PDB file of C-alpha atoms in Angstrom:
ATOM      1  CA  UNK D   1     -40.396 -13.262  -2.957  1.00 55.00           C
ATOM      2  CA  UNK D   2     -36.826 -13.545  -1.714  1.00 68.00           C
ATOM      3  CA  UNK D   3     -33.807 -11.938  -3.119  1.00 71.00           C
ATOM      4  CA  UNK D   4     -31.724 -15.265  -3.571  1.00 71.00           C
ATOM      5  CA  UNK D   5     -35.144 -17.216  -4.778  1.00 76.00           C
ATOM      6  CA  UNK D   6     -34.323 -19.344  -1.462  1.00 82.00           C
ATOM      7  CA  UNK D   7     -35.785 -17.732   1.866  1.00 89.00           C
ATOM      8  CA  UNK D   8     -32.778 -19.764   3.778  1.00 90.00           C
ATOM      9  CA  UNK D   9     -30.057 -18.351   2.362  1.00 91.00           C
ATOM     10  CA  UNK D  10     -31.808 -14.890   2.612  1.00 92.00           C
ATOM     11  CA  UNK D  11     -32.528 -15.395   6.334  1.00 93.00           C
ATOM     12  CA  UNK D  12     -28.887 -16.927   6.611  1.00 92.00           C
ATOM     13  CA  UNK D  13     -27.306 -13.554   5.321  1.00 93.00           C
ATOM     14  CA  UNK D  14     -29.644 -11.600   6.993  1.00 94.00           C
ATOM     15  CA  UNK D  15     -28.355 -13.051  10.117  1.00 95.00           C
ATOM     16  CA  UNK D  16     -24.721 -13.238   9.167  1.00 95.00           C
ATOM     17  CA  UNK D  17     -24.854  -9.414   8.374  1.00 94.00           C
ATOM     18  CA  UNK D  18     -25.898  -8.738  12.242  1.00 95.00           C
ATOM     19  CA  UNK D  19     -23.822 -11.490  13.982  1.00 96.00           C
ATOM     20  CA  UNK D  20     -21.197  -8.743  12.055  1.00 96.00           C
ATOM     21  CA  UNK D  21     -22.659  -5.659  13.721  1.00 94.00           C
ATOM     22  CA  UNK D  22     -20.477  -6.238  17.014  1.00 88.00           C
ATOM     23  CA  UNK D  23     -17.341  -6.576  14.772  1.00 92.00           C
ATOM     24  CA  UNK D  24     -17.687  -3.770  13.050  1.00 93.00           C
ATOM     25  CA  UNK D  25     -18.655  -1.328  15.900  1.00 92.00           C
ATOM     26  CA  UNK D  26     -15.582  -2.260  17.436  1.00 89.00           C
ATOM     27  CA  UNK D  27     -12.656  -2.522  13.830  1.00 88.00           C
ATOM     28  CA  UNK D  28     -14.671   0.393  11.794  1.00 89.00           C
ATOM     29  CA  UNK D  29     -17.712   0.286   9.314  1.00 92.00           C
ATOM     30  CA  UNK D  30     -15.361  -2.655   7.295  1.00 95.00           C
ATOM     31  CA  UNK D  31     -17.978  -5.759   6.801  1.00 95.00           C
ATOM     32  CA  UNK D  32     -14.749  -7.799   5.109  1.00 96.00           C
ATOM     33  CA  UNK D  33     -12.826  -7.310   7.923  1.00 96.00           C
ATOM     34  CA  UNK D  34     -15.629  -7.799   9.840  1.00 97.00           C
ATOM     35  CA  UNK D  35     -15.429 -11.174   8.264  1.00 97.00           C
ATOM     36  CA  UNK D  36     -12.778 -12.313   8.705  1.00 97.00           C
ATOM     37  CA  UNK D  37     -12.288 -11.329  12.565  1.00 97.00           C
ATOM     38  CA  UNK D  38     -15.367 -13.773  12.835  1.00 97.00           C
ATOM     39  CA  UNK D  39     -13.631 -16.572  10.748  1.00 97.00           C
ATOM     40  CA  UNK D  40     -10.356 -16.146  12.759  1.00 97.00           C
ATOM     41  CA  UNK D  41     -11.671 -16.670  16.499  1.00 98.00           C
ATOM     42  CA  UNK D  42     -13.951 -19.101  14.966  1.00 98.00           C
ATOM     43  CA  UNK D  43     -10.814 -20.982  13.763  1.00 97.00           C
ATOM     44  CA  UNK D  44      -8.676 -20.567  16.624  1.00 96.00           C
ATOM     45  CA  UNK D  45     -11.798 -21.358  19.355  1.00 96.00           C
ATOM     46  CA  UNK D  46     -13.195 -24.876  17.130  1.00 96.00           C
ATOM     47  CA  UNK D  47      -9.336 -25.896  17.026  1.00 95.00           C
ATOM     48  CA  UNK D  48      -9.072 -25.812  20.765  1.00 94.00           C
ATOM     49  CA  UNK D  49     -12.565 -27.425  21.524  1.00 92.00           C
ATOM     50  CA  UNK D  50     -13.012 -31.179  21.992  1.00 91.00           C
ATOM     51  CA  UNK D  51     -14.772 -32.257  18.627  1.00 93.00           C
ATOM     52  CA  UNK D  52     -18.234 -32.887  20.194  1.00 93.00           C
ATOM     53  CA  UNK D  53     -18.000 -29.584  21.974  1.00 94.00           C
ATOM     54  CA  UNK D  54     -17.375 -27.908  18.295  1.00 95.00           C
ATOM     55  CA  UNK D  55     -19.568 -30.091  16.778  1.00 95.00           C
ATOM     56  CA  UNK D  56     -22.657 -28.614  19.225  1.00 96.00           C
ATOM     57  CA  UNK D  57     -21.189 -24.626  19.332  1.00 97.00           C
ATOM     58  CA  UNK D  58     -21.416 -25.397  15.504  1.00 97.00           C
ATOM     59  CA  UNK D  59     -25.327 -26.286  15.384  1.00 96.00           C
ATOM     60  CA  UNK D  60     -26.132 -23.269  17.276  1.00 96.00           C
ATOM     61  CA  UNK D  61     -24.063 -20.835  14.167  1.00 97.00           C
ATOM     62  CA  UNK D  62     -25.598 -19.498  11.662  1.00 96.00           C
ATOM     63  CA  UNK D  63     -25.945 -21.415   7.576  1.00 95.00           C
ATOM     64  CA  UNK D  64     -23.268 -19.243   6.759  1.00 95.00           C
ATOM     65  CA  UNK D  65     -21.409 -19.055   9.679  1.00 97.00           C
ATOM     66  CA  UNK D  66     -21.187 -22.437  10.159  1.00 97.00           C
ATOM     67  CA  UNK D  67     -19.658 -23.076   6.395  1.00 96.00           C
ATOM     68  CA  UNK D  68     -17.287 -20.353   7.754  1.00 96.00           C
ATOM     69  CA  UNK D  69     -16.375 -22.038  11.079  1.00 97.00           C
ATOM     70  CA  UNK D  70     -15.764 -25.467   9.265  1.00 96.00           C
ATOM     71  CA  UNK D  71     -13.801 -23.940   6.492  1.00 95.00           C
ATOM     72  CA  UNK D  72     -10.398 -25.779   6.591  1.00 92.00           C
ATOM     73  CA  UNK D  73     -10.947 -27.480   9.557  1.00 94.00           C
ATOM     74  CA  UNK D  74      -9.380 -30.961  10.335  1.00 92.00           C
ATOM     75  CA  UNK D  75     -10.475 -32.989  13.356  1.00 90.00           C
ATOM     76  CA  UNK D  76      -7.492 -35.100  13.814  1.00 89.00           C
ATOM     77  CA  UNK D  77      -5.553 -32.091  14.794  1.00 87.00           C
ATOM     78  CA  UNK D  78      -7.870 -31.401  17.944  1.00 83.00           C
ATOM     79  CA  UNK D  79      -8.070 -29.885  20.021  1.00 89.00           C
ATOM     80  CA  UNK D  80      -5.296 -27.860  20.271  1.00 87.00           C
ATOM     81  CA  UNK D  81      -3.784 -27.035  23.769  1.00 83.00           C
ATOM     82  CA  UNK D  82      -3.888 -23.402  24.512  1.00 80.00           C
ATOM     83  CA  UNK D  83      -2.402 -22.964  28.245  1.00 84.00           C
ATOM     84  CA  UNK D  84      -1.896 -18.791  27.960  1.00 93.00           C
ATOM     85  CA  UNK D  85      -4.251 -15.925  26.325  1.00 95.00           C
ATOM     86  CA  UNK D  86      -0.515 -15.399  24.002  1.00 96.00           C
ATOM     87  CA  UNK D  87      -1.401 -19.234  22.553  1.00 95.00           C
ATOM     88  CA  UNK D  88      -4.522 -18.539  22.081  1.00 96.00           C
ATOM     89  CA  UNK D  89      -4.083 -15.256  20.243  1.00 97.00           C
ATOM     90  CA  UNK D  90      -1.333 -16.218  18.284  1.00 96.00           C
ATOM     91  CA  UNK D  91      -3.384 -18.489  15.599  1.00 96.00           C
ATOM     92  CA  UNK D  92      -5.663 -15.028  15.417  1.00 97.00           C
ATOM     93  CA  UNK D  93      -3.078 -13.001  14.747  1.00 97.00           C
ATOM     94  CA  UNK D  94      -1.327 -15.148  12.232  1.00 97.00           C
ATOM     95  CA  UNK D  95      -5.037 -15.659  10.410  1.00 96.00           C
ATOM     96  CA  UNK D  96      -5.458 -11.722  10.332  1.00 96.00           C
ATOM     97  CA  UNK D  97      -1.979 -11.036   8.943  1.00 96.00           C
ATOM     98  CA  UNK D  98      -3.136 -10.167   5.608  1.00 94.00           C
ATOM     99  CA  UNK D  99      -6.145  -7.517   6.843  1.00 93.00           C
ATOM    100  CA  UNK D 100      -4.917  -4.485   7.867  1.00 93.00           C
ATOM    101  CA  UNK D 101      -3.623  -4.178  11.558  1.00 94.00           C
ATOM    102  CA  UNK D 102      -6.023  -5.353  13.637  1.00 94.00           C
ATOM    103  CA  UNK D 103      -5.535  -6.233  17.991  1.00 96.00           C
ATOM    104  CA  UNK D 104      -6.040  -9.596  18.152  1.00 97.00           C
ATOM    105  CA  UNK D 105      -7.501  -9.520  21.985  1.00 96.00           C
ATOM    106  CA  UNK D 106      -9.927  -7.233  20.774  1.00 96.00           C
ATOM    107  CA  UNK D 107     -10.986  -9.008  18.068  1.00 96.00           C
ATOM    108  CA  UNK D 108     -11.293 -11.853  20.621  1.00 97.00           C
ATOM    109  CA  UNK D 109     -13.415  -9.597  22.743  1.00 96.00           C
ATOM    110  CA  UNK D 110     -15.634  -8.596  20.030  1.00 95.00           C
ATOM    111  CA  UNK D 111     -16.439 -12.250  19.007  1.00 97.00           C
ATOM    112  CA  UNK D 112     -17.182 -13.651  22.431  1.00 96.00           C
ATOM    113  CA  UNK D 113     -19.432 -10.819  23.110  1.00 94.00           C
ATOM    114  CA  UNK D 114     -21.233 -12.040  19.910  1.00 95.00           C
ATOM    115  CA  UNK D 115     -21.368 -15.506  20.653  1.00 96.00           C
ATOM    116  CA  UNK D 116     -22.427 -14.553  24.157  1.00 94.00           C
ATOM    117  CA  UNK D 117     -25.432 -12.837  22.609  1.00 93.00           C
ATOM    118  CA  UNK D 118     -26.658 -15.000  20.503  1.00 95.00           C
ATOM    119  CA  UNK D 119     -25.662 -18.287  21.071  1.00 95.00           C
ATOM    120  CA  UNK D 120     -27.752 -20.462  24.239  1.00 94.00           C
ATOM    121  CA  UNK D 121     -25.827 -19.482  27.163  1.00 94.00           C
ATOM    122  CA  UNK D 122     -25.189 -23.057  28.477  1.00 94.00           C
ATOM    123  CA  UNK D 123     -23.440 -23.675  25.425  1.00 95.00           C
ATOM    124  CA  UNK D 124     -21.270 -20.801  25.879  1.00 95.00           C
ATOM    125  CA  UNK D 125     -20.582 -21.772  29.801  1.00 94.00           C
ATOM    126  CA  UNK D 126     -19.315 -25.189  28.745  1.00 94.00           C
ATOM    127  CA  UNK D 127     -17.328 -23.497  25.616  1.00 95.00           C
ATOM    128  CA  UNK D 128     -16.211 -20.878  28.094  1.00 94.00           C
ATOM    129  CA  UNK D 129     -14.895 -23.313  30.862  1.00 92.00           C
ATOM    130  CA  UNK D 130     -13.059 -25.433  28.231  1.00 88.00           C
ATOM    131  CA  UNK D 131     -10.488 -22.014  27.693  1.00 91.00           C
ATOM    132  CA  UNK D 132      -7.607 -20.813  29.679  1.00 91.00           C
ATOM    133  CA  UNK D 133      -9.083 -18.580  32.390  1.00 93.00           C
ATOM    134  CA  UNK D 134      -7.045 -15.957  30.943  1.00 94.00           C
ATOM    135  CA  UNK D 135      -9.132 -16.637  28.125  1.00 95.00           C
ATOM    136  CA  UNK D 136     -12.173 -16.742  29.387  1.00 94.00           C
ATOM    137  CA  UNK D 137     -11.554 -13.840  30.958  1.00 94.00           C
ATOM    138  CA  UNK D 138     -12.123 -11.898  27.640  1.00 95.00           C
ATOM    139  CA  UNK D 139     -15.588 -13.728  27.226  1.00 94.00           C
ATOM    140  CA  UNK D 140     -18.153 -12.211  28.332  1.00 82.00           C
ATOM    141  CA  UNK D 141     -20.364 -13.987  31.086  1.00 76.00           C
ATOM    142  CA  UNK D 142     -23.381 -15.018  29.356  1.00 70.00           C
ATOM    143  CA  UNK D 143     -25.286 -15.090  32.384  1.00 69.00           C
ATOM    144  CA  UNK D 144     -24.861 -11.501  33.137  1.00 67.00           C
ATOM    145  CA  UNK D 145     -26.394  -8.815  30.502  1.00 59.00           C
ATOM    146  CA  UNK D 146     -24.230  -6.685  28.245  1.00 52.00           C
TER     147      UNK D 146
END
């Protein structure tokens, strides 16, 4: 028998909590924070994807990631032109304000290596090669192992 009485949301969770590992090797055993570095690079990558490129890095997400990744999002605002990593971290930053200090590059870092792992690696190419390279220079390439 599940936990939740529903085996998705048990296997969503269950994924969730180790798509956090990464985060919280790198910001300290703190799964909120954890959090909420996923839902801020989340944010500030789907905002500067075309909408069918967000729309296909979305499918590939977990249940709950997903509902996390599409949390106040608003499609007639995109994509956002990011021409500098500073651009680019500057919506993270701003979204993490309220956590305790936290680098925003390596909170980048720490969610691109996570994509990177789990996510089909020509998805994260195209993803990848939409970004400033200064951006994608924090990404890990998918096609090498980590």
């Amino acid at each position: 028998m599940s936990a939740s009485g529903l085996t998705v949301f048990d296997k969503t969770l269950q994924t969730t909590n180790i798509w956090l590992d990464d985060p919280m090797a790198d910001q300290g055993p703190d799964r909120q924070l954890a959090w909420h570095v996923l839902g801020a690079v989340l944010h500030t990558l789907r905002d500067r994807l075309p909408i069918e490129l967000a729309a296909h890095l979305s499918a590939q997400l977990p249940l709950l990631v997903r509902g996390a990744y599409y949390d106040r999002y608003d499609p007639s605002r995109q994509p956002t032109r990011s021409r500098s990593l500073d651009e680019f971290l500057e919506p993270v930053k701003a979204e993490l304000s309220s956590t305790r200090p936290v680098d925003a590059k390596e909170a980048v870092r720490s969610v691109f290596r996570v994509l990177s792992h789990y996510i089909d690696p020509g998805e994260v190419r195209k993803v990848r090669e939409g970004l400033p390279l200064e951006v994608q220079a924090l990404w890990p390439d998918p096609q090498k192992p980590h």
